[in-house]
Short mmCIF file of C-alpha atoms in Angstrom, two decimals:
data_model
loop_
_atom_site.label_atom_id
_atom_site.label_comp_id
_atom_site.label_asym_id
_atom_site.label_seq_id
_atom_site.Cartn_x
_atom_site.Cartn_y
_atom_site.Cartn_z
CA MET A 19 -26.83 60.04 48.65
CA ASN A 20 -27.15 60.24 44.89
CA GLU A 21 -26.05 57.24 42.84
CA ARG A 22 -25.83 58.43 39.26
CA VAL A 23 -24.82 61.75 37.75
CA ALA A 24 -25.32 62.99 34.20
CA VAL A 25 -24.21 65.81 31.94
CA VAL A 26 -27.51 67.53 31.17
CA GLY A 27 -26.22 70.64 29.39
CA TYR A 28 -23.00 71.92 27.88
CA LYS A 29 -21.74 74.85 25.87
CA GLN A 30 -18.42 76.28 24.77
CA THR A 31 -17.38 79.60 23.31
CA LYS A 32 -15.99 80.02 19.86
CA HIS A 33 -12.36 79.96 20.91
CA THR A 34 -9.98 82.56 19.59
CA ILE A 35 -6.41 83.68 20.02
CA ASP A 36 -7.55 87.20 20.96
CA SER A 37 -10.98 87.46 22.57
CA PRO A 38 -12.92 90.61 21.66
CA VAL A 39 -14.37 90.65 25.21
CA ALA A 40 -12.84 90.41 28.68
CA ARG A 41 -13.07 87.10 30.57
CA GLU A 42 -15.93 88.38 32.76
CA ARG A 43 -18.10 89.06 29.72
CA MET A 44 -17.02 85.83 28.08
CA VAL A 45 -18.24 83.62 30.92
CA TYR A 46 -21.38 85.74 31.45
CA GLU A 47 -22.47 85.40 27.81
CA LEU A 48 -21.63 81.70 27.73
CA VAL A 49 -23.48 80.74 30.91
CA LYS A 50 -26.50 82.92 30.16
CA SER A 51 -26.83 81.35 26.76
CA LEU A 52 -26.48 77.85 28.25
CA TYR A 53 -29.23 78.63 30.80
CA HIS A 54 -31.34 79.99 27.96
CA ASP A 55 -30.81 76.90 25.78
CA MET A 56 -31.74 74.65 28.70
CA GLY A 57 -34.72 76.77 29.70
CA ILE A 58 -33.39 77.18 33.24
CA THR A 59 -32.18 80.01 35.48
CA LYS A 60 -29.32 80.31 37.94
CA ASP A 61 -31.77 79.31 40.65
CA ASP A 62 -31.84 75.79 39.20
CA ILE A 63 -28.14 75.38 40.05
CA ASP A 64 -27.30 74.14 43.56
CA THR A 65 -23.51 74.48 43.45
CA PHE A 66 -20.93 76.10 41.18
CA VAL A 67 -17.43 74.74 40.55
CA LEU A 68 -14.96 76.84 38.60
CA ALA A 69 -11.61 75.88 37.11
CA SER A 70 -8.95 78.50 36.83
CA ASN A 71 -5.37 78.98 37.85
CA ASP A 72 -4.07 82.04 39.68
CA PHE A 73 -0.75 81.66 37.94
CA THR A 74 -2.14 81.56 34.44
CA ASP A 75 -5.01 83.94 35.14
CA GLY A 76 -2.61 86.61 36.36
CA ARG A 77 -4.20 87.37 39.72
CA THR A 78 -4.80 85.58 42.97
CA ILE A 79 -8.12 83.93 43.83
CA SER A 80 -8.75 84.13 40.14
CA GLU A 81 -12.42 83.24 40.23
CA VAL A 82 -13.57 86.19 42.33
CA PHE A 83 -14.42 88.40 39.38
CA THR A 84 -16.07 85.65 37.37
CA VAL A 85 -18.18 84.10 40.14
CA PRO A 86 -20.99 86.68 40.02
CA ARG A 87 -20.98 86.50 36.22
CA ILE A 88 -22.15 82.89 36.16
CA GLY A 89 -25.02 83.36 38.58
CA ALA A 90 -23.20 82.24 41.72
CA TYR A 91 -23.74 85.50 43.60
CA MET A 92 -24.90 84.59 47.13
CA LYS A 93 -24.64 80.90 46.23
CA ASP A 94 -22.47 77.88 47.02
CA GLU A 95 -19.25 78.08 45.02
CA THR A 96 -15.74 76.62 44.91
CA LYS A 97 -12.74 76.60 42.60
CA VAL A 98 -10.35 73.96 41.34
CA GLU A 99 -6.82 75.11 40.58
CA ALA A 100 -6.54 72.63 37.71
CA ASP A 101 -8.20 71.62 34.49
CA GLY A 102 -11.98 71.92 34.16
CA LEU A 103 -12.48 68.16 34.07
CA ASN A 104 -11.17 68.11 37.65
CA ALA A 105 -13.79 70.74 38.44
CA ALA A 106 -16.35 68.38 36.92
CA LEU A 107 -14.99 65.62 39.15
CA TYR A 108 -15.51 67.87 42.23
CA ALA A 109 -19.02 68.70 41.07
CA TYR A 110 -19.75 65.00 40.42
CA MET A 111 -18.63 64.15 43.96
CA ARG A 112 -20.65 67.01 45.44
CA ILE A 113 -23.76 65.66 43.74
CA LEU A 114 -22.98 62.11 44.90
CA THR A 115 -23.12 63.32 48.50
CA GLY A 116 -26.81 64.01 48.05
CA LEU A 117 -26.40 67.55 49.38
CA TYR A 118 -26.73 68.90 45.84
CA ASN A 119 -28.68 67.79 42.80
CA THR A 120 -27.28 70.18 40.21
CA ALA A 121 -23.92 71.80 39.51
CA LEU A 122 -22.55 74.24 36.98
CA VAL A 123 -18.93 73.58 36.04
CA ILE A 124 -16.95 76.16 34.13
CA GLY A 125 -13.38 76.54 32.94
CA PHE A 126 -12.06 79.67 31.26
CA SER A 127 -8.81 81.08 30.02
CA MET A 128 -7.13 83.98 28.31
CA ALA A 129 -4.22 81.79 27.23
CA GLY A 130 -4.36 83.12 23.69
CA SER A 131 -3.97 86.83 24.29
CA GLU A 132 -2.76 87.52 27.80
CA PHE A 133 0.04 85.28 28.90
CA ARG A 134 2.80 83.17 27.49
CA VAL A 135 1.77 79.68 28.51
CA PRO A 136 5.15 77.89 28.30
CA LEU A 137 6.93 80.65 30.20
CA THR A 138 4.30 80.76 32.94
CA GLN A 139 4.26 76.97 33.20
CA SER A 140 8.03 76.89 33.59
CA TYR A 141 7.61 78.58 36.99
CA THR A 142 5.55 75.63 38.15
CA MET A 143 8.50 73.26 37.77
CA ASP A 144 10.35 71.80 40.73
CA PRO A 145 12.04 74.79 42.39
CA ALA A 146 15.09 72.93 43.68
CA TYR A 147 16.26 70.84 40.74
CA GLU A 148 14.40 71.78 37.59
CA ARG A 149 13.49 75.44 37.68
CA PRO A 150 16.92 76.94 38.41
CA ARG A 151 18.56 75.17 35.47
CA GLY A 152 15.78 76.03 33.02
CA ILE A 153 16.29 72.84 30.99
CA ILE A 154 13.08 71.05 31.84
CA ASN A 155 9.81 72.73 30.93
CA PHE A 156 6.47 71.59 29.46
CA TYR A 157 7.86 71.71 25.92
CA SER A 158 11.09 69.86 26.59
CA THR A 159 9.30 67.25 28.73
CA ALA A 160 6.89 66.57 25.88
CA ALA A 161 9.79 66.46 23.42
CA LEU A 162 11.68 63.93 25.56
CA GLN A 163 8.56 61.80 25.71
CA ALA A 164 7.93 62.15 21.97
CA GLY A 165 11.53 61.28 21.11
CA ALA A 166 11.48 58.22 23.36
CA TYR A 167 8.24 56.94 21.82
CA MET A 168 9.38 57.56 18.26
CA LYS A 169 12.69 55.79 18.76
CA LYS A 170 11.25 52.81 20.61
CA TYR A 171 8.35 52.20 18.23
CA LYS A 172 9.82 53.48 14.93
CA PHE A 173 7.22 56.24 14.80
CA THR A 174 8.59 58.64 12.20
CA ASP A 175 8.35 62.40 11.71
CA GLU A 176 6.01 61.62 8.80
CA ASP A 177 3.78 59.54 11.08
CA LEU A 178 3.66 62.40 13.57
CA ALA A 179 2.85 64.86 10.78
CA GLN A 180 0.06 62.59 9.54
CA LEU A 181 -1.37 62.37 13.07
CA THR A 182 -1.16 66.15 13.42
CA LEU A 183 -2.91 66.60 10.09
CA LYS A 184 -5.79 64.34 11.19
CA ASN A 185 -6.40 66.65 14.15
CA ILE A 186 -6.04 69.87 12.16
CA ARG A 187 -8.57 68.58 9.61
CA ASN A 188 -11.02 67.65 12.37
CA ALA A 189 -10.53 71.12 13.88
CA ASN A 190 -11.23 72.70 10.48
CA ASN A 191 -14.74 71.25 10.70
CA ASN A 192 -15.25 72.22 14.34
CA PRO A 193 -17.03 75.60 14.59
CA PHE A 194 -15.51 76.23 18.05
CA ALA A 195 -11.85 75.65 17.16
CA ALA A 196 -9.46 78.59 17.12
CA ARG A 197 -7.10 77.02 14.61
CA LYS A 198 -8.28 76.95 11.02
CA ASP A 199 -5.81 75.69 8.47
CA PRO A 200 -7.57 74.38 5.35
CA GLY A 201 -4.26 74.25 3.50
CA ALA A 202 -2.53 72.03 6.07
CA SER A 203 -0.38 69.23 4.67
CA VAL A 204 2.22 66.73 5.85
CA GLU A 205 4.89 68.73 4.01
CA LYS A 206 3.91 71.98 5.73
CA ILE A 207 3.90 70.32 9.14
CA LEU A 208 7.31 68.75 8.50
CA GLY A 209 8.60 72.16 7.49
CA SER A 210 7.12 74.15 10.37
CA ARG A 211 9.39 75.93 12.81
CA PRO A 212 11.38 73.53 15.00
CA LEU A 213 11.00 74.12 18.76
CA TYR A 214 12.33 71.19 20.77
CA LEU A 215 12.97 68.42 18.25
CA PRO A 216 11.19 66.28 17.32
CA LEU A 217 8.50 68.84 18.22
CA ARG A 218 7.70 71.62 15.82
CA GLU A 219 5.31 74.53 15.99
CA ALA A 220 2.60 72.65 14.07
CA HIS A 221 2.53 69.91 16.74
CA VAL A 222 1.72 72.31 19.56
CA SER A 223 -1.86 72.82 20.76
CA THR A 224 -3.43 76.18 20.04
CA TYR A 225 -3.36 78.29 23.20
CA ALA A 226 -6.60 80.21 23.11
CA ASP A 227 -9.03 82.52 24.88
CA GLY A 228 -12.19 80.61 25.61
CA ALA A 229 -14.51 78.96 28.07
CA CYS A 230 -16.64 75.89 28.48
CA ALA A 231 -19.58 75.28 30.83
CA VAL A 232 -21.28 72.02 31.71
CA VAL A 233 -24.35 71.37 33.88
CA LEU A 234 -24.36 68.15 35.88
CA SER A 235 -27.42 66.69 37.55
CA SER A 236 -28.32 63.78 39.78
CA LYS A 237 -30.48 61.05 38.27
CA LYS A 238 -33.32 62.38 40.40
CA THR A 239 -33.47 65.74 38.63
CA ALA A 240 -31.87 64.90 35.25
CA LYS A 241 -35.10 64.34 33.32
CA LYS A 242 -36.28 67.78 34.34
CA PHE A 243 -33.44 69.23 32.23
CA THR A 244 -33.11 66.93 29.24
CA ASP A 245 -34.30 63.75 27.61
CA LYS A 246 -30.71 63.16 26.47
CA PRO A 247 -28.67 62.79 29.67
CA VAL A 248 -25.05 61.68 29.24
CA TRP A 249 -24.24 59.51 32.25
CA ILE A 250 -20.89 59.67 34.00
CA ASP A 251 -20.47 55.97 34.70
CA GLY A 252 -16.81 55.84 35.64
CA VAL A 253 -14.12 58.19 36.94
CA GLY A 254 -10.42 57.88 37.71
CA HIS A 255 -7.93 60.49 38.84
CA PHE A 256 -4.26 59.57 39.39
CA MET A 257 -1.00 61.50 39.56
CA ASP A 258 2.67 60.72 39.10
CA THR A 259 5.51 62.43 40.97
CA TYR A 260 6.14 66.04 40.02
CA TYR A 261 9.90 65.67 39.62
CA VAL A 262 10.28 64.65 35.98
CA GLY A 263 13.47 62.73 36.76
CA ASP A 264 11.49 60.22 38.80
CA ARG A 265 9.05 59.41 36.04
CA ASP A 266 8.91 56.94 33.19
CA LEU A 267 7.50 59.26 30.55
CA LEU A 268 6.57 56.40 28.25
CA ALA A 269 4.97 54.02 30.73
CA MET A 270 2.35 56.47 32.06
CA GLU A 271 1.36 53.95 34.75
CA HIS A 272 -0.69 56.56 36.57
CA LEU A 273 -2.92 57.13 33.53
CA THR A 274 -3.36 53.40 33.05
CA ALA A 275 -4.34 53.10 36.72
CA ALA A 276 -6.85 55.96 36.42
CA ALA A 277 -8.33 54.42 33.29
CA LYS A 278 -8.60 50.95 34.86
CA LYS A 279 -10.45 52.39 37.81
CA ALA A 280 -12.86 54.26 35.55
CA TYR A 281 -13.45 51.23 33.29
CA LYS A 282 -14.10 49.02 36.32
CA MET A 283 -16.63 51.49 37.70
CA ALA A 284 -18.38 51.61 34.34
CA GLY A 285 -18.28 47.82 33.93
CA ILE A 286 -16.07 48.00 30.85
CA LYS A 287 -13.95 44.89 30.32
CA ASN A 288 -12.52 45.53 26.87
CA PRO A 289 -12.11 49.23 26.17
CA LYS A 290 -10.76 48.60 22.65
CA LYS A 291 -14.18 47.15 21.74
CA GLU A 292 -16.54 48.91 24.10
CA ILE A 293 -15.34 52.50 23.69
CA ASP A 294 -16.76 54.25 20.63
CA LEU A 295 -14.64 57.38 20.77
CA ALA A 296 -12.06 59.21 22.85
CA GLU A 297 -11.72 62.91 23.56
CA ILE A 298 -8.30 63.36 25.11
CA HIS A 299 -6.28 66.31 26.34
CA THR A 300 -3.08 66.53 24.34
CA ASN A 301 -0.91 69.60 24.68
CA PHE A 302 1.22 68.28 21.81
CA ALA A 303 0.25 65.99 18.93
CA SER A 304 2.97 63.54 19.97
CA GLU A 305 1.09 62.77 23.21
CA GLU A 306 -1.79 61.11 21.38
CA PRO A 307 -0.29 57.63 20.91
CA VAL A 308 1.25 57.67 24.41
CA LEU A 309 -2.01 58.67 26.11
CA THR A 310 -4.37 56.49 24.07
CA GLU A 311 -2.17 53.45 24.63
CA ALA A 312 -2.01 54.12 28.37
CA LEU A 313 -5.80 54.41 28.28
CA GLY A 314 -5.89 50.90 26.85
CA LEU A 315 -7.47 52.00 23.58
CA PHE A 316 -4.66 50.75 21.33
CA LYS A 317 -1.85 48.20 21.71
CA PRO A 318 1.36 49.59 23.21
CA GLY A 319 3.63 50.84 20.44
CA SER A 320 0.94 50.62 17.77
CA GLY A 321 1.00 54.33 16.97
CA LYS A 322 2.40 53.79 13.48
CA ASP A 323 -0.28 51.21 12.59
CA VAL A 324 -3.03 53.42 14.01
CA VAL A 325 -1.91 56.32 11.82
CA LYS A 326 -1.49 54.15 8.71
CA SER A 327 -4.84 52.38 9.11
CA GLY A 328 -6.75 55.53 10.01
CA ALA A 329 -8.14 53.76 13.11
CA SER A 330 -8.26 57.01 15.10
CA ALA A 331 -9.87 59.07 12.32
CA ILE A 332 -13.56 60.00 12.47
CA THR A 333 -14.28 57.12 10.10
CA GLY A 334 -11.93 54.76 11.96
CA THR A 335 -12.58 51.94 14.40
CA LEU A 336 -11.87 54.11 17.44
CA PRO A 337 -11.92 57.82 16.65
CA VAL A 338 -9.66 59.98 18.82
CA ASN A 339 -10.40 63.69 19.13
CA PRO A 340 -13.00 63.96 16.38
CA SER A 341 -13.27 67.59 17.53
CA GLY A 342 -9.64 68.20 16.57
CA GLY A 343 -8.76 68.20 20.25
CA PRO A 344 -6.55 70.83 21.85
CA LEU A 345 -4.66 71.20 18.57
CA GLY A 346 -7.77 73.10 17.51
CA ALA A 347 -8.10 75.09 20.74
CA ASN A 348 -6.38 74.90 24.11
CA PRO A 349 -7.93 77.45 26.45
CA VAL A 350 -5.85 76.22 29.41
CA ASN A 351 -8.10 75.10 32.31
CA ALA A 352 -11.14 74.75 30.03
CA THR A 353 -9.45 72.23 27.74
CA GLY A 354 -10.34 69.00 29.57
CA LEU A 355 -13.87 70.18 30.24
CA ILE A 356 -14.24 70.83 26.51
CA ARG A 357 -13.40 67.15 25.99
CA LEU A 358 -16.42 66.29 28.15
CA ALA A 359 -18.60 68.72 26.19
CA GLU A 360 -17.38 67.34 22.85
CA ALA A 361 -17.94 63.73 23.95
CA SER A 362 -21.43 64.68 25.18
CA ALA A 363 -22.14 66.29 21.80
CA GLN A 364 -21.09 63.06 20.06
CA LEU A 365 -23.27 60.86 22.28
CA ARG A 366 -26.24 63.21 21.83
CA LYS A 367 -25.73 63.32 18.05
CA GLU A 368 -25.04 67.05 18.18
CA ALA A 369 -21.48 67.01 16.79
CA GLY A 370 -22.31 68.41 13.35
CA GLN A 371 -19.84 67.65 10.58
CA ASN A 372 -17.65 65.61 12.91
CA GLN A 373 -20.47 63.34 14.12
CA ILE A 374 -19.57 59.68 14.61
CA LYS A 375 -22.46 57.39 13.79
CA GLY A 376 -23.94 55.37 16.61
CA ALA A 377 -21.53 56.50 19.35
CA LYS A 378 -22.80 55.32 22.75
CA THR A 379 -19.77 55.18 25.04
CA ALA A 380 -16.86 57.60 25.22
CA VAL A 381 -13.72 58.02 27.25
CA VAL A 382 -12.84 61.57 28.26
CA HIS A 383 -9.38 62.56 29.47
CA ALA A 384 -7.72 65.65 30.92
CA GLN A 385 -4.22 66.35 32.13
CA ASP A 386 -2.22 68.81 34.19
CA GLY A 387 1.47 69.23 34.86
CA PRO A 388 4.44 68.61 32.57
CA GLY A 389 4.10 65.54 30.34
CA ALA A 390 0.64 64.68 31.71
CA GLN A 391 1.78 64.35 35.31
CA LEU A 392 -1.80 64.28 36.53
CA ASN A 393 -4.66 62.63 34.67
CA THR A 394 -8.43 62.53 34.99
CA VAL A 395 -10.56 59.99 33.14
CA PHE A 396 -14.33 59.93 32.71
CA ILE A 397 -16.40 57.22 31.05
CA VAL A 398 -19.62 58.67 29.65
CA ARG A 399 -22.60 56.91 28.12
CA ARG A 400 -25.92 57.63 26.46
CA MET B 29 11.70 69.48 65.22
CA THR B 30 14.48 71.07 63.25
CA GLN B 31 16.11 70.27 59.97
CA GLU B 32 18.76 71.76 57.75
CA THR B 33 17.20 74.16 55.28
CA ARG B 34 18.63 76.33 52.59
CA ILE B 35 17.36 79.10 50.40
CA ILE B 36 17.47 78.80 46.63
CA GLU B 37 17.72 82.19 44.98
CA SER B 38 16.36 82.71 41.52
CA THR B 39 14.36 85.23 39.52
CA TRP B 40 10.68 85.33 38.76
CA ASP B 41 10.74 86.87 35.32
CA LEU B 42 7.34 86.81 33.69
CA THR B 43 8.12 89.98 31.71
CA ALA B 44 5.43 92.62 31.19
CA TYR B 45 1.94 91.28 31.70
CA GLN B 46 -1.24 92.12 29.89
CA PHE B 47 -4.66 92.09 31.44
CA LYS B 48 -7.81 92.69 29.46
CA ILE B 49 -10.40 94.46 31.60
CA GLU B 50 -13.98 95.47 30.94
CA ALA B 51 -13.84 99.20 30.27
CA ASP B 52 -17.57 100.04 30.44
CA ALA B 53 -18.05 100.50 34.19
CA LEU B 54 -14.80 102.39 34.76
CA SER B 55 -15.24 104.56 31.65
CA LEU B 56 -18.73 105.68 32.64
CA PHE B 57 -17.63 106.45 36.19
CA VAL B 58 -14.53 108.50 35.36
CA LYS B 59 -16.32 110.32 32.54
CA GLY B 60 -18.87 111.41 35.15
CA LEU B 61 -16.13 112.49 37.55
CA LYS B 62 -14.69 114.82 34.92
CA ASP B 63 -18.10 116.58 34.80
CA ARG B 64 -18.30 116.46 38.63
CA LYS B 65 -21.10 113.89 38.54
CA ILE B 66 -21.37 110.52 40.29
CA LEU B 67 -22.76 108.10 37.69
CA GLY B 68 -23.87 104.51 38.06
CA ARG B 69 -26.23 102.02 36.47
CA LYS B 70 -29.64 100.89 37.65
CA CYS B 71 -31.19 97.46 37.15
CA GLY B 72 -34.64 97.85 35.61
CA THR B 73 -35.78 94.60 37.20
CA CYS B 74 -34.72 94.72 40.86
CA GLY B 75 -33.99 98.46 41.03
CA THR B 76 -30.49 98.06 42.45
CA VAL B 77 -28.26 101.07 41.72
CA TYR B 78 -24.60 100.17 41.30
CA VAL B 79 -21.89 102.86 41.59
CA PRO B 80 -19.55 102.38 39.74
CA GLY B 81 -22.02 100.67 37.45
CA PRO B 82 -21.26 97.33 35.81
CA THR B 83 -23.14 96.50 32.63
CA TYR B 84 -24.98 93.62 34.29
CA CYS B 85 -26.94 92.99 37.48
CA ARG B 86 -25.37 90.27 39.59
CA LYS B 87 -28.65 89.58 41.35
CA CYS B 88 -30.78 89.18 38.21
CA LEU B 89 -27.98 88.12 35.82
CA ILE B 90 -29.24 90.46 33.11
CA ASP B 91 -27.69 93.32 31.15
CA ILE B 92 -28.41 96.80 32.47
CA ASP B 93 -27.92 100.03 30.56
CA GLN B 94 -29.90 102.62 32.51
CA VAL B 95 -27.40 105.30 33.57
CA VAL B 96 -28.32 107.21 36.71
CA GLU B 97 -26.73 110.11 38.53
CA VAL B 98 -26.74 109.78 42.30
CA SER B 99 -26.52 112.47 44.97
CA GLN B 100 -23.21 114.00 46.03
CA GLU B 101 -24.33 113.75 49.62
CA GLY B 102 -24.76 110.65 51.66
CA ARG B 103 -24.32 108.76 54.89
CA LEU B 104 -21.08 107.76 56.59
CA ASP B 105 -21.42 104.00 56.80
CA ALA B 106 -18.19 102.81 58.43
CA PHE B 107 -14.77 104.23 59.11
CA THR B 108 -11.36 103.44 60.49
CA VAL B 109 -8.70 105.75 61.86
CA SER B 110 -5.61 104.83 59.89
CA LEU B 111 -2.57 105.10 62.16
CA ALA B 112 -0.34 102.75 60.19
CA ASP B 113 0.27 101.90 56.56
CA VAL B 114 -0.15 98.45 55.05
CA ARG B 115 3.40 97.49 56.09
CA GLY B 116 2.61 98.36 59.69
CA LYS B 117 4.68 101.55 59.71
CA ALA B 118 3.21 104.37 61.80
CA VAL B 119 1.94 107.31 59.78
CA ASP B 120 2.75 110.86 60.83
CA ASN B 121 -0.72 112.23 60.17
CA PRO B 122 -3.53 109.84 61.08
CA PHE B 123 -6.40 109.92 58.59
CA ILE B 124 -9.85 108.37 58.40
CA SER B 125 -10.67 105.86 55.67
CA CYS B 126 -14.40 105.42 55.22
CA THR B 127 -17.24 103.94 53.24
CA VAL B 128 -20.09 106.20 52.19
CA LYS B 129 -23.50 105.38 50.80
CA LEU B 130 -24.48 108.29 48.58
CA ASP B 131 -28.21 109.01 48.47
CA GLY B 132 -29.77 107.02 45.64
CA SER B 133 -26.97 104.42 45.47
CA ASP B 134 -26.97 100.85 46.71
CA SER B 135 -23.18 100.61 46.54
CA PHE B 136 -20.64 102.14 48.87
CA LEU B 137 -17.85 104.45 47.76
CA MET B 138 -14.58 104.36 49.64
CA GLY B 139 -12.52 107.43 50.40
CA VAL B 140 -10.86 109.67 52.94
CA LEU B 141 -13.00 111.58 55.44
CA GLU B 142 -12.17 115.16 56.36
CA GLY B 143 -13.80 117.92 58.37
CA TRP B 144 -13.16 116.46 61.83
CA THR B 145 -10.80 117.54 64.62
CA ASP B 146 -11.18 114.71 67.13
CA TRP B 147 -11.91 111.28 65.58
CA ARG B 148 -13.75 110.29 68.77
CA SER B 149 -16.53 112.64 67.72
CA VAL B 150 -16.99 110.93 64.32
CA LYS B 151 -20.02 108.63 64.29
CA GLU B 152 -21.48 106.24 61.74
CA GLY B 153 -24.57 107.73 60.16
CA MET B 154 -23.21 111.28 59.95
CA ARG B 155 -23.96 113.16 56.73
CA VAL B 156 -21.12 113.75 54.31
CA LYS B 157 -20.62 115.34 50.91
CA VAL B 158 -18.28 114.84 47.99
CA VAL B 159 -15.37 117.29 47.62
CA TRP B 160 -13.80 117.57 44.18
CA LYS B 161 -10.24 118.30 43.17
CA ASP B 162 -9.80 121.85 41.85
CA VAL B 163 -9.28 120.46 38.35
CA THR B 164 -11.10 117.29 37.32
CA GLN B 165 -9.61 115.30 34.47
CA GLY B 166 -11.60 112.06 34.27
CA ALA B 167 -9.66 110.00 36.80
CA LEU B 168 -10.58 108.27 40.06
CA ALA B 169 -8.52 110.87 41.93
CA ASP B 170 -10.93 113.63 40.78
CA LEU B 171 -12.97 112.72 43.84
CA SER B 172 -10.72 114.32 46.46
CA HIS B 173 -12.46 113.24 49.68
CA PHE B 174 -15.67 113.20 51.69
CA GLN B 175 -16.39 116.10 54.02
CA LEU B 176 -18.54 115.99 57.14
CA ILE B 177 -21.52 118.30 56.71
#
């Protein structure tokens, strides 16, 4: 058995809405360059866990063509049909068994150029009640949630625009982000194309082509790879029912439960004080207050105050998505894993212009399903 | 156990799909076929010859760019007498689907085997050669079939 697991290497592509290379080349270049940076070869990796989705990748058993490209030929390999942070969870558990000491985790997507994400996702809705009527989809679920939050807590369109702008500005300084909008403003966001009100085009994450790879190691072998391990000290993974009609979209009890479990594992009693930053998976800007409050990072309903005080900005008391988050790039299936890479960069002081001073503990979050139906939480520390 | 079930009918409309593929391996291979050549790529490190040839070696995880032409003769590796199609429907004229390892290649090419009268006399290890279409145009179908020598 292994007792502690660390992130010992990470790398992401420069995400784009139309990749100049096919996915096979994209993951090959990424992983080779990660191995090179770390001074290792594929032989140093005991097990490989990929994240992709047959539905969104456009073919069944969607990892078969990418597996040999990451060095897993004739090696131990598996796939998670969910976000990359879930793949990291699998890899973490594999290492805990003691059967493996190292794992490469990778998520990749061609969500920018090859498929229409909302349309594809709509076929994952409940086939009996939701899909045939075509009313409920990922967009409308998020819009219902956003509307409910805004009404209950007097969170205005201006507040939402301000929150969106914070993320766009962070993304502008992130060399890996696909979305670059130096001229972004509250006025432009308020005037962007309405989709499902209160949601507008500017609030939507940037569906992108891209990939992210992370190497995990047991404590036993970690120092062989780096003198800056980022320890995974807590994990939680909870789901809510798939049928949207059975869910309280504001309460997000399942995320709170996942977070509590992760905090307990990591020995965190007061996340508001002990967490230095959060990298969370938002498909829409409006999810940020809902998710961060369910994670226990801010008081319920405090979204307006958080925006006004700048608490979640890079210079704030608890920065949220200093990378710009998925508003900067959402290569579906890699998105949550990128949160882990970005948090690791922060804790290792490798986050460039978006570096937060003295960050030691971070919460990392990923979601799947409409309105964050399934959530994964990691607590990572330097 | 039984229960009442019902079928919900709907459509599965994803509209036209796009799929970005790596063109290098396919382009090299079909370009060779047009000139009646079987081209692949060889890894300079482990020596593996891939036909069709990807631009990387999966064993060494390195880029490979050495183009090699392999022989148009080779060895019958495995075969099956196809008496039915993929839906299970009997076919009128049974044919042999086979894999062939051309001399100089480490990959297998798949195709139809001809030049036999009784399939019971076909044996793994027999020598075969490539037969081309009368007109080659740079497509996979340029390679008509394999013929027993």
